[in-house]
mmCIF file of C-alpha atoms in Angstrom:
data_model
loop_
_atom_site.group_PDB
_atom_site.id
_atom_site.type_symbol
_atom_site.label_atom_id
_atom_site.label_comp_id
_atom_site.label_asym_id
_atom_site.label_seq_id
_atom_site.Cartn_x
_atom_site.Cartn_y
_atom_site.Cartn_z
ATOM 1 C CA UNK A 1 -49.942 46.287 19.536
ATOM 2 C CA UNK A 2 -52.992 47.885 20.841
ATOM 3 C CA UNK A 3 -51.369 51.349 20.754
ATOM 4 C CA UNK A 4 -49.953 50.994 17.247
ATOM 5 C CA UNK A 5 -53.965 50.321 16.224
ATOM 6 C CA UNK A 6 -55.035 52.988 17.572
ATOM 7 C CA UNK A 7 -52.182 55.564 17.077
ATOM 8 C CA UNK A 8 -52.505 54.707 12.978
ATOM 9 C CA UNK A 9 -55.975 53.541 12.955
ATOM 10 C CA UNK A 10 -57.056 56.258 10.555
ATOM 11 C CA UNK A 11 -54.083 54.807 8.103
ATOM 12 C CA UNK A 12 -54.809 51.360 8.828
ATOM 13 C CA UNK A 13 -59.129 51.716 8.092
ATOM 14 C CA UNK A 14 -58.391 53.553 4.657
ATOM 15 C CA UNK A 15 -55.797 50.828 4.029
ATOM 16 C CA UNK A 16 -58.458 47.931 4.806
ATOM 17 C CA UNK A 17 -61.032 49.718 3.338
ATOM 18 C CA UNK A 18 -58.498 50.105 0.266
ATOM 19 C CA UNK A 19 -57.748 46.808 -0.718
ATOM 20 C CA UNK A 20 -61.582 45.647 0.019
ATOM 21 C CA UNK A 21 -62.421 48.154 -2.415
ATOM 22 C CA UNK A 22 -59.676 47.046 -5.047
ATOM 23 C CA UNK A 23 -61.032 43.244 -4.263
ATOM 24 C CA UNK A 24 -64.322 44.250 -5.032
ATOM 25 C CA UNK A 25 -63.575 46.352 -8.049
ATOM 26 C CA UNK A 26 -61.309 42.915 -9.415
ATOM 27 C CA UNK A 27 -64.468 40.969 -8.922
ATOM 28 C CA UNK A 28 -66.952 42.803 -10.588
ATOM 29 C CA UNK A 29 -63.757 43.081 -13.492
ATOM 30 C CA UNK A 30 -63.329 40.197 -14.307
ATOM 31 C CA UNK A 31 -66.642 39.632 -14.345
ATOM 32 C CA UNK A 32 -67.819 42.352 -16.584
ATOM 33 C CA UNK A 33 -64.616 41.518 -18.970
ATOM 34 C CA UNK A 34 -65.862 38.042 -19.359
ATOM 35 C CA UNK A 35 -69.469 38.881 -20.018
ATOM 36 C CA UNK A 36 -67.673 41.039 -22.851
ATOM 37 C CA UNK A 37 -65.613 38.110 -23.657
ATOM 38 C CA UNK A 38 -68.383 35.745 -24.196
ATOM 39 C CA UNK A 39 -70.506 38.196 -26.475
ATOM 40 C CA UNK A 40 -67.382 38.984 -28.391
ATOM 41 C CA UNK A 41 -66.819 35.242 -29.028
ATOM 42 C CA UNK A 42 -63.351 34.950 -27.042
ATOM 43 C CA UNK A 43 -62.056 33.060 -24.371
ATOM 44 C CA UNK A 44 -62.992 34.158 -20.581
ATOM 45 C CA UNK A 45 -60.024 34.417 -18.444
ATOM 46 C CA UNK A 46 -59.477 33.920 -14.278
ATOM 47 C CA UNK A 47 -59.830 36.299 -11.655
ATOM 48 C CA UNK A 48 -55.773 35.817 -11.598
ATOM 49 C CA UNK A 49 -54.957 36.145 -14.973
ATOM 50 C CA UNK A 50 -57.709 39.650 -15.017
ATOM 51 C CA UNK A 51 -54.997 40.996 -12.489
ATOM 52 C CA UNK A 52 -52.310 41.040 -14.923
ATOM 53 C CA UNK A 53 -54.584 42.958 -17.673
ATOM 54 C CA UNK A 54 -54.478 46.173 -18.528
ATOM 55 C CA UNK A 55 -58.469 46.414 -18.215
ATOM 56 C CA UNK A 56 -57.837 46.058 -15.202
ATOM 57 C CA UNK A 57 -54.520 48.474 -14.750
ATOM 58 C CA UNK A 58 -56.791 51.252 -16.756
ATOM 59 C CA UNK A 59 -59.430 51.019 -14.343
ATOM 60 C CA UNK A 60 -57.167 50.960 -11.208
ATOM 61 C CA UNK A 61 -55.245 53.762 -12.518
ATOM 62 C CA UNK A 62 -58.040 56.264 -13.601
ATOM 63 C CA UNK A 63 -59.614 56.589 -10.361
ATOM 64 C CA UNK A 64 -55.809 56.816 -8.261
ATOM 65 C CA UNK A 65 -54.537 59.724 -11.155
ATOM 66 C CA UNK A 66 -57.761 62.120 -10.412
ATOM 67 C CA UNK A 67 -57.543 61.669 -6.821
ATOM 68 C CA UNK A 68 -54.362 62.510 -6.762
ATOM 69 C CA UNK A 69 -54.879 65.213 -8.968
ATOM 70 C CA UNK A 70 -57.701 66.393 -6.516
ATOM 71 C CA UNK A 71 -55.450 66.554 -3.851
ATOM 72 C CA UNK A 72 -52.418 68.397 -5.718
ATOM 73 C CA UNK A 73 -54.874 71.096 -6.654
ATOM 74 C CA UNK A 74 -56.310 71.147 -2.981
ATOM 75 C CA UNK A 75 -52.463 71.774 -2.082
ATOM 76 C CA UNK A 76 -51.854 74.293 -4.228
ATOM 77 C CA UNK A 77 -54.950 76.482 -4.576
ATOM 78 C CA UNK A 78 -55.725 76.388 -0.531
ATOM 79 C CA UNK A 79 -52.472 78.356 -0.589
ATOM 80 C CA UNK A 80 -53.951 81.278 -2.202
ATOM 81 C CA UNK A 81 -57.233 80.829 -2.280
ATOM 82 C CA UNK A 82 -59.631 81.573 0.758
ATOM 83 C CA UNK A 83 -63.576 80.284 1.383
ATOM 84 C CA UNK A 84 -65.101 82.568 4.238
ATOM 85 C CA UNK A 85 -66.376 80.295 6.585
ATOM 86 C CA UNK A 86 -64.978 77.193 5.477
ATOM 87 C CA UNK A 87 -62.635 74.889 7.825
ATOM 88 C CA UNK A 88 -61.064 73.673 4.730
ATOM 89 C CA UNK A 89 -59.514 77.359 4.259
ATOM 90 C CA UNK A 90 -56.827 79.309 5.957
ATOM 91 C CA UNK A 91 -58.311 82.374 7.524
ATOM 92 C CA UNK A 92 -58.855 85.430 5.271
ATOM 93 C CA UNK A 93 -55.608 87.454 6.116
ATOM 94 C CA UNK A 94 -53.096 84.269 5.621
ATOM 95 C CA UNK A 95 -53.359 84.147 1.539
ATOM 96 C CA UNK A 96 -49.821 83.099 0.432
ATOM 97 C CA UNK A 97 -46.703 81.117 1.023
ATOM 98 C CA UNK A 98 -46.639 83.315 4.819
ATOM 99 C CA UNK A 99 -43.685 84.360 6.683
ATOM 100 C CA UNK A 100 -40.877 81.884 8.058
ATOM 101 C CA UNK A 101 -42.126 83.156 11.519
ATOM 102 C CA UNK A 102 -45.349 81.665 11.020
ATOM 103 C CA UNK A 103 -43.987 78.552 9.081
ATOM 104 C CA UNK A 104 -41.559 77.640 11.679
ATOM 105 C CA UNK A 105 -38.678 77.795 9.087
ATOM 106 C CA UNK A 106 -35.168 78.578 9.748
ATOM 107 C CA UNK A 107 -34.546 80.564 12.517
ATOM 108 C CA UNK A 108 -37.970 80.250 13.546
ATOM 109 C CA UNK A 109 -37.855 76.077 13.797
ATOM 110 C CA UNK A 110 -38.478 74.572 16.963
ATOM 111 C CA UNK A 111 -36.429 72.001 18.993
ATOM 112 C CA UNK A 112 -39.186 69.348 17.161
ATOM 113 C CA UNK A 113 -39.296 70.876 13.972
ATOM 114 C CA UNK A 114 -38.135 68.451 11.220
ATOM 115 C CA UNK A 115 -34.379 68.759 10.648
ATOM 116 C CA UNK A 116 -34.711 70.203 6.716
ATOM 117 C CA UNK A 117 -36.822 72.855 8.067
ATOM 118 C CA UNK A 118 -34.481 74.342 10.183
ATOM 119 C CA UNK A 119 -32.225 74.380 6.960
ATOM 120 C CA UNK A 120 -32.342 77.964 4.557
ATOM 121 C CA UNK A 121 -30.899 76.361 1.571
ATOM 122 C CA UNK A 122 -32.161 73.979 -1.408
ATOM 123 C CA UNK A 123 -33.314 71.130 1.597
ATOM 124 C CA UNK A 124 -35.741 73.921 2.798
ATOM 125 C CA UNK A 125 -36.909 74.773 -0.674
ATOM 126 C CA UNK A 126 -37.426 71.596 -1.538
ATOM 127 C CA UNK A 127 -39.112 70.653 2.006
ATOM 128 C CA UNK A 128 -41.454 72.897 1.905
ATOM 129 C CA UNK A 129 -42.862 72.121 -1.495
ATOM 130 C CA UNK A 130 -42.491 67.797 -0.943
ATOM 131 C CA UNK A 131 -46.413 67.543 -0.371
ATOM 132 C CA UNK A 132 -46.968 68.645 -3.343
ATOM 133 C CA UNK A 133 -43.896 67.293 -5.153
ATOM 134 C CA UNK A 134 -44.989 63.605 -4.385
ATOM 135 C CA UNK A 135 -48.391 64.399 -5.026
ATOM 136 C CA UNK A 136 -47.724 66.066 -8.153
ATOM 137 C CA UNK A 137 -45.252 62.323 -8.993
ATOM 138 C CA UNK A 138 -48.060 60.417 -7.984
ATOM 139 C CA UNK A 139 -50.638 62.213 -9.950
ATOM 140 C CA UNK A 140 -48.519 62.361 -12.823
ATOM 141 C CA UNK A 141 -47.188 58.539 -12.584
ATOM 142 C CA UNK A 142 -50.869 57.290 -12.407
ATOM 143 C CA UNK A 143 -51.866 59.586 -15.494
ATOM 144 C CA UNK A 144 -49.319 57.739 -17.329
ATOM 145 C CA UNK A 145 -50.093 54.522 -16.079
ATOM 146 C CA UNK A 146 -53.661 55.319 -17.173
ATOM 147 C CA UNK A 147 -51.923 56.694 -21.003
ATOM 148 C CA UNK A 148 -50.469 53.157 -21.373
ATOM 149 C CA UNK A 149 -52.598 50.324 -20.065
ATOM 150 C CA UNK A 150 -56.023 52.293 -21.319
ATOM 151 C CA UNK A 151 -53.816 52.164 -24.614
ATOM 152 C CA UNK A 152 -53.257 48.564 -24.612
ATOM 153 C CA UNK A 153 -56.773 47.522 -23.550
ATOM 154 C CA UNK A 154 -58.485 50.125 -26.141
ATOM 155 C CA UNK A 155 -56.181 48.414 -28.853
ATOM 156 C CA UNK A 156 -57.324 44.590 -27.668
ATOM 157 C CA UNK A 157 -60.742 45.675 -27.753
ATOM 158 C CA UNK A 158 -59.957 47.309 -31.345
ATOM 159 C CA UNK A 159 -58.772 44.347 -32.634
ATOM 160 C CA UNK A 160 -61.423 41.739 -30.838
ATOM 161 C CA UNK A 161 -63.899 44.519 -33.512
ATOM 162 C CA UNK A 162 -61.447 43.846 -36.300
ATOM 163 C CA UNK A 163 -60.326 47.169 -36.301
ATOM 164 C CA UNK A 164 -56.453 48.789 -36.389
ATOM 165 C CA UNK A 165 -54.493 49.133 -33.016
ATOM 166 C CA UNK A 166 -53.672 52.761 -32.727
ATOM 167 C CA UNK A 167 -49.787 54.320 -31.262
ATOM 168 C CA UNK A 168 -49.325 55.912 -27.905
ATOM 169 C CA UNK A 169 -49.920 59.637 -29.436
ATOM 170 C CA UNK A 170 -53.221 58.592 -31.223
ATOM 171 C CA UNK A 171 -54.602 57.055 -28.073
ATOM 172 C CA UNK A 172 -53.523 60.766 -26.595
ATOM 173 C CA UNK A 173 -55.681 62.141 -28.490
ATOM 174 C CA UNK A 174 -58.597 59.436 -28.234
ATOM 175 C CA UNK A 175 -61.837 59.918 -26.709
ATOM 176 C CA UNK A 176 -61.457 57.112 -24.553
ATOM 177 C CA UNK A 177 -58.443 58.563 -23.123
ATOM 178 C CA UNK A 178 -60.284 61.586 -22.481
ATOM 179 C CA UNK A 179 -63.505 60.413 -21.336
ATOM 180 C CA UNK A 180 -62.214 58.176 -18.492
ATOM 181 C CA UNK A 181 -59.990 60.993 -17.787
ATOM 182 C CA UNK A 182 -62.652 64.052 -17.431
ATOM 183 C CA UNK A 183 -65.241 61.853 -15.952
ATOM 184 C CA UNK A 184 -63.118 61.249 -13.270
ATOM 185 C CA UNK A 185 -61.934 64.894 -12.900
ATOM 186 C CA UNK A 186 -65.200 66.136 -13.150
ATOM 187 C CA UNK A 187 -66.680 64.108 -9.650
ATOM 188 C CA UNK A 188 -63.403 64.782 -7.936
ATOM 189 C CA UNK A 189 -63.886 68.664 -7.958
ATOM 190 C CA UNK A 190 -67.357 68.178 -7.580
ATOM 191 C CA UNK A 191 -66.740 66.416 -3.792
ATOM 192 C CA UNK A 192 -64.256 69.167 -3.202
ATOM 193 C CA UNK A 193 -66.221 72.215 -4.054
ATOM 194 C CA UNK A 194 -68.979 70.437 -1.923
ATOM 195 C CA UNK A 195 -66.958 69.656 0.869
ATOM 196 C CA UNK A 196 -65.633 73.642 0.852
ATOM 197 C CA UNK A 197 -69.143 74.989 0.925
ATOM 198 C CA UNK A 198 -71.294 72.436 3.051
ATOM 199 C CA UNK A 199 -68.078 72.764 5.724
ATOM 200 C CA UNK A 200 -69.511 76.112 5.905
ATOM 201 C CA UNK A 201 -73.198 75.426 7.524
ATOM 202 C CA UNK A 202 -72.458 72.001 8.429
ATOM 203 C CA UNK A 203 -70.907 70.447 11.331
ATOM 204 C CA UNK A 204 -70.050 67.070 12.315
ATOM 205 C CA UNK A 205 -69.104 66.600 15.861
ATOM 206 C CA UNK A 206 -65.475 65.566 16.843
ATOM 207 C CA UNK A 207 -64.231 65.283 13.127
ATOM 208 C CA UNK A 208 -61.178 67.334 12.701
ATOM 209 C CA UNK A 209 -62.491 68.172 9.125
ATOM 210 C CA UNK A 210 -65.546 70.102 10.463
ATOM 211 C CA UNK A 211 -66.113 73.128 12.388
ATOM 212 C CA UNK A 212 -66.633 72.824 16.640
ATOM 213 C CA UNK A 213 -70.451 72.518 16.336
ATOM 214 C CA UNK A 214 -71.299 75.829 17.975
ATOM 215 C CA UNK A 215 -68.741 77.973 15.550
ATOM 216 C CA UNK A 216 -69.675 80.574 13.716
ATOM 217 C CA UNK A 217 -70.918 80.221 10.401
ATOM 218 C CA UNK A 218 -67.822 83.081 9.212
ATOM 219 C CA UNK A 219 -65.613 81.412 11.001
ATOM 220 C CA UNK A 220 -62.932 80.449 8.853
ATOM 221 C CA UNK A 221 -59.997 78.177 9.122
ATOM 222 C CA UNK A 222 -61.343 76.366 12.169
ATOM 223 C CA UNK A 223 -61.360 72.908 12.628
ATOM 224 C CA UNK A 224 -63.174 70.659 15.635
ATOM 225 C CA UNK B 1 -58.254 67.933 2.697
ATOM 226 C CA UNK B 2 -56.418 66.553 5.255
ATOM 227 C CA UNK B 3 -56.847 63.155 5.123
ATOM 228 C CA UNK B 4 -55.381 62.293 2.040
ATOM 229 C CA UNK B 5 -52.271 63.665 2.711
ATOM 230 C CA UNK B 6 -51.765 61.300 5.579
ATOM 231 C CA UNK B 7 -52.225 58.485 3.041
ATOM 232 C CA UNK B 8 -48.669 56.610 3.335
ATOM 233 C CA UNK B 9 -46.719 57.304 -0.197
ATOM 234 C CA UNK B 10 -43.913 54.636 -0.119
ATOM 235 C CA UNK B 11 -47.697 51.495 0.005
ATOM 236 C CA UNK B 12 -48.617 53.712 -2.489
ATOM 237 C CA UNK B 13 -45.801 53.688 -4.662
ATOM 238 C CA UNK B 14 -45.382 49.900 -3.828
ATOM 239 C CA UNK B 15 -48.938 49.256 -5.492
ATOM 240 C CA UNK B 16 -47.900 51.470 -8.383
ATOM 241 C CA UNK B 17 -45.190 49.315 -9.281
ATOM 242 C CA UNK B 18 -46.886 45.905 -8.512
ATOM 243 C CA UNK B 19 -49.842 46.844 -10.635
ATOM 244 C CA UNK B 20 -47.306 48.071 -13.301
ATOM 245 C CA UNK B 21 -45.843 45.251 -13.036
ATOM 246 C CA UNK B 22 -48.822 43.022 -13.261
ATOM 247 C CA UNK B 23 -50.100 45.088 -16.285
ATOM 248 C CA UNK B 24 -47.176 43.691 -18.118
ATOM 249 C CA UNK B 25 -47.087 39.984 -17.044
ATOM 250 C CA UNK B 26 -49.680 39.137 -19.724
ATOM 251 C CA UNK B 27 -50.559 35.266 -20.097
ATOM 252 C CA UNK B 28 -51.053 35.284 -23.598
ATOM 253 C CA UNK B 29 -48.986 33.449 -25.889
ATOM 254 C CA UNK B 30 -46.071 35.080 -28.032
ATOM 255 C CA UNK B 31 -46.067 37.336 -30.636
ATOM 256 C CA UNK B 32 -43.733 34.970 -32.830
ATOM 257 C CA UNK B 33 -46.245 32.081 -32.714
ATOM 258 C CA UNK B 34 -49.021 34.615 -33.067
ATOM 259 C CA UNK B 35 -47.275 35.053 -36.616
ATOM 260 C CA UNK B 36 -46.858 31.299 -37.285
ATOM 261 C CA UNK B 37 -50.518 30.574 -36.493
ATOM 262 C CA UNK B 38 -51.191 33.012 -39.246
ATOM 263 C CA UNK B 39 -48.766 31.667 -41.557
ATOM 264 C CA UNK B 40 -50.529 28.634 -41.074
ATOM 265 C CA UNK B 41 -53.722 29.104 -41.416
ATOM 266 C CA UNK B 42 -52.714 30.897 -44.689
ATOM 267 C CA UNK B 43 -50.796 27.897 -45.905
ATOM 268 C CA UNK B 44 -53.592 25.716 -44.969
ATOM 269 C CA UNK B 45 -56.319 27.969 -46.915
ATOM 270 C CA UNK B 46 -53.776 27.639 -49.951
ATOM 271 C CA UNK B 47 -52.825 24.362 -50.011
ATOM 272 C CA UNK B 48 -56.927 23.564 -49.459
ATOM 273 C CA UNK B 49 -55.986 21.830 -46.054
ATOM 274 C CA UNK B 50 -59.488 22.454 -45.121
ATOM 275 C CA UNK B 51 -59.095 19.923 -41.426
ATOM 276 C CA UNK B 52 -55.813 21.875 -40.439
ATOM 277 C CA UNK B 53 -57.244 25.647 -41.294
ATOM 278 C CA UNK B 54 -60.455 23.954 -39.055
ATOM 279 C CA UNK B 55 -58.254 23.258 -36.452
ATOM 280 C CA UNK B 56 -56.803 26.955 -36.222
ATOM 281 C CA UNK B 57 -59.803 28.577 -36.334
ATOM 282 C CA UNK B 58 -61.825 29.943 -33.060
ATOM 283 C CA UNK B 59 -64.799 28.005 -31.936
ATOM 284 C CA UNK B 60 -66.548 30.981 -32.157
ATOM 285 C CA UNK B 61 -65.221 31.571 -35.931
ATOM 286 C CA UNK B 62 -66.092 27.835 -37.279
ATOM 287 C CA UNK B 63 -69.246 28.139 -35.873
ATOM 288 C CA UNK B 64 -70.266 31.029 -37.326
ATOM 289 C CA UNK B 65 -68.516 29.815 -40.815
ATOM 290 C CA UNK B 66 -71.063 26.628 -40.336
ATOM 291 C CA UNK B 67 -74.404 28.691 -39.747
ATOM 292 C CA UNK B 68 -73.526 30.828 -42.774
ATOM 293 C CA UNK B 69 -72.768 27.951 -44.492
ATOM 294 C CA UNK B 70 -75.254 25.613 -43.497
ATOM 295 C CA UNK B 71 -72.179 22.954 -43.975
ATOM 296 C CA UNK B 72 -69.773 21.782 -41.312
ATOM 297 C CA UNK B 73 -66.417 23.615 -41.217
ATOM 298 C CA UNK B 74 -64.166 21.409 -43.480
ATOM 299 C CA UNK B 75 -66.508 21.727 -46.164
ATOM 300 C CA UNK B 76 -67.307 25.337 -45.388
ATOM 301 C CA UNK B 77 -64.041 26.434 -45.681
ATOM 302 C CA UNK B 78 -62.842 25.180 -49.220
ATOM 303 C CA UNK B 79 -64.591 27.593 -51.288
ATOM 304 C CA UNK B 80 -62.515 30.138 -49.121
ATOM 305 C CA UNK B 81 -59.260 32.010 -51.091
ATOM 306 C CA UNK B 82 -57.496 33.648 -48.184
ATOM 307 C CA UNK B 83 -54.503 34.680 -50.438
ATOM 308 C CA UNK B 84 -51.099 33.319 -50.378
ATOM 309 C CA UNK B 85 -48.714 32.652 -47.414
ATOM 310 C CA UNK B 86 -45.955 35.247 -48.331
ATOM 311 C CA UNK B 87 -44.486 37.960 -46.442
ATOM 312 C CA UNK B 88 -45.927 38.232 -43.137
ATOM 313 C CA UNK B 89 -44.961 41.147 -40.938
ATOM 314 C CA UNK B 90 -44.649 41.124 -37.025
ATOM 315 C CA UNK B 91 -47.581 40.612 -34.669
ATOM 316 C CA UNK B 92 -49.024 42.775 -33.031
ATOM 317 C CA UNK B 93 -50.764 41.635 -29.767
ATOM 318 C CA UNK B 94 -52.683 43.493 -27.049
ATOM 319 C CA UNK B 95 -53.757 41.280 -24.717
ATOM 320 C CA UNK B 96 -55.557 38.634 -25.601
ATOM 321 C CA UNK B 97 -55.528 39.565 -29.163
ATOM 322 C CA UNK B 98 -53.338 39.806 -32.277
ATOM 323 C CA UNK B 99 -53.180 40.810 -35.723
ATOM 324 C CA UNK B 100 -50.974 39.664 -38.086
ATOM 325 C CA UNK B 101 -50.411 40.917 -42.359
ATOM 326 C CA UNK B 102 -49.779 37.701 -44.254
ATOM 327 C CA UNK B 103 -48.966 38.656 -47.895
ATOM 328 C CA UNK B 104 -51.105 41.882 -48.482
ATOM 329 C CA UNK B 105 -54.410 40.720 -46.125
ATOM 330 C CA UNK B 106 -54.648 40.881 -42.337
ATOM 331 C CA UNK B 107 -55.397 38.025 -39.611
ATOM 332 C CA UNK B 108 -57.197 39.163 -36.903
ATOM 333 C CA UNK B 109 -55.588 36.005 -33.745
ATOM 334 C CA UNK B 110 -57.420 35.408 -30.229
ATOM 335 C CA UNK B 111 -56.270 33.492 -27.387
ATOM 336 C CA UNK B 112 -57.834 30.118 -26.810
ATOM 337 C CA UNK B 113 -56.520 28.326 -23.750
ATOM 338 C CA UNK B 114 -53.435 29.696 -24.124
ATOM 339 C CA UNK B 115 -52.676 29.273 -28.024
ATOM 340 C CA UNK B 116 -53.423 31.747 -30.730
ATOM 341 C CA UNK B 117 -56.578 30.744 -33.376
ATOM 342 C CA UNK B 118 -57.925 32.684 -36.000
ATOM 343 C CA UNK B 119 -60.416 34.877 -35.589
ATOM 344 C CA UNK B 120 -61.127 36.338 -38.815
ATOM 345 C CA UNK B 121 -58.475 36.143 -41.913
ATOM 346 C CA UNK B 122 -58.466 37.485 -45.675
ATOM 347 C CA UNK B 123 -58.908 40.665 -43.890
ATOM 348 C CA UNK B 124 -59.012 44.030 -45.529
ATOM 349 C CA UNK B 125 -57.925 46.904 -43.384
ATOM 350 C CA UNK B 126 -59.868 49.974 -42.921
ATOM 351 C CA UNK B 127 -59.706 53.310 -41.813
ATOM 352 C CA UNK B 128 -62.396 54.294 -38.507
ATOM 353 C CA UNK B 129 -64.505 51.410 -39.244
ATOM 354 C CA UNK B 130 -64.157 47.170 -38.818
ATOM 355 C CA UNK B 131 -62.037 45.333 -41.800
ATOM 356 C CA UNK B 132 -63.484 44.150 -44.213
ATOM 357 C CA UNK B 133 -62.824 39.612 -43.926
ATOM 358 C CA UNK B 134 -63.122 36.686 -46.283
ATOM 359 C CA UNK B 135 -63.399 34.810 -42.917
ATOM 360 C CA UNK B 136 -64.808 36.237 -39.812
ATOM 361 C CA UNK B 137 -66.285 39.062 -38.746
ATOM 362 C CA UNK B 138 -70.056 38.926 -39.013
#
């Protein structure tokens, strides 16, 4: 038991950490939606019942689709794009997909390489691009998600102000829809782009996501 | 960076689906007695009911009826003409809300302890901007 903590305790923290962040974020909800409630003259509702709202789905959902979005980009554009001195990059000469050789593929796989990568058909294609296939379904699953509950709570809160419900393609085109949308994509790149840069001057010791703290400020692609 | 991608996909994808599936478990009442409750109220309005349209209106509705009024709710009410109870379409509810066109007004519904009451009626619809209500609606 003791190894299993500590051989996933990164996995297991962000988990905890996870749902005591979503418990938080329910109780400050419902609390929030029935301070609305009460100045909109309607009936407050239970911390149970503001589970099954879509308030509540919108706001889950908003956050998960631009971190997921964050880290499909991350996937894709750390392919062929470099940062000199940052441990986030590859190094400067390794822009692309790179050779089998160096991606272990096919003839190159090792006796431990996963079984699809010693493949040189569609299992290999598809292998090498499931990172950011399931991000790209996750990112894309929570967008919709996002689409269709902020939908139904912007239409409750339209009618609680007497006003008309509006369809799935006029909420597209909402700025609600688009303003919890960009102000989530907007801090999401803003971490990463600091994250990139700061990596560059800034060390913090034994973290795999910084640089050994006597490296080189050029050196690139290395990570403590 | 690297530690999201160690984030396990299938819990993910587990929570997806549970908090789909808790989006649409909504505990509000049905969109068929959303309609009736409209109907009703209606009726009541025409047929100068004035104790049963009290009874379907939302506390916060009647008591806003009585300060405008300066008269309690049954008497409040029966100078009101919310049209007649003829042809009324399908609900629409969003949560905790509905709206319902009896005849050629709207109804504007809210859930009170699990049962729709009216929250503004004799409702004209407008583009961008609140409707305009006989009853209701500041």
């Amino acid at each position: 038991m003791r190894r299993f903590l500590r051989d996933n305790g990164l996995t297991l923290a962000f988990a905890a950490l996870f749902v005591a962040s979503l418990v938080g974020q329910a109780l400050s909800g419902v609390a929030e939606y029935n301070s609305q409630a009460v100045a909109d003259g309607v009936d407050q509702i239970s911390l149970l019942s503001y589970l099954g709202t879509s308030d509540f789905a919108v706001d889950v959902a908003e956050n998960w689709q631009s971190e997921y979005l964050q880290f499909l980009l991350y996937i894709f554009l750390t392919v062929w794009l470099v940062q000199r001195g940052s441990p986030e990059s590859k190094e400067l000469d390794e822009v692309g997909r790179e050779s089998d050789e160096e991606q272990r593929v096919g003839e190159h796989a090792r006796p431990d390489s996963p079984a699809w990568a010693r493949d040189t058909g569609w299992r290999l294609a598809l292998y090498s691009r499931s990172l950011g296939l399931v991000m790209g379904g996750l990112f894309l699953g929570s967008w919709a998600a996002q689409w269709i509950a902020g939908r139904s709570a912007y239409n409750e809160q339209q009618l609680r102000q007497l006003e008309q419900p509006v369809s799935l393609a006029g909420y597209l085109a909402s700025a609600d829809f688009w303003n919890r949308t960009t102000q989530n994509w907007q801090s999401e790149m803003l971490a990463v782009a600091s994250m990139v840069a700061l990596s560059i001057y800034l060390r913090q010791r034994g973290s795999p996501e910084s640089k050994p703290v006597g490296a080189a400020h050029a050196d690139t692609g290395v990570e403590g | 960076m690297s530690t999201g991608a160690r984030r396990p996909a299938r819990t993910v994808l587990t929570a997806l689906g549970v908090a789909a599936l808790l989006a649409g478990c909504s505990g509000s009442p049905s969109s068929g007695s959303a309609q009736r409750t409209a109907e009703a109220a209606v009726q009541a309005s025409a047929a100068r009911d004035s104790a049963g349209l009290c009874a379907l209106l939302a506390p916060a509705t009647a008591q806003q009826l009585e300060q405008q009024e300066s008269a309690p709710c049954s008497v409040a009410v029966q100078s009101l003409d919310l049209g007649q109870p003829s042809g009324s379409g399908a609900a629409q509810v969003w949560g905790s809300s509905a709206l319902v066109t009896v005849g050629s007004d709207a109804v504007f519904l809210t859930d009170v302890n699990g049962r729709w009451r009216v929250l503004a009626a004799g409702c004209t619809l407008r583009e961008e901007e609140p409707a305009d209500c006989k009853l209701g609606g500041g």
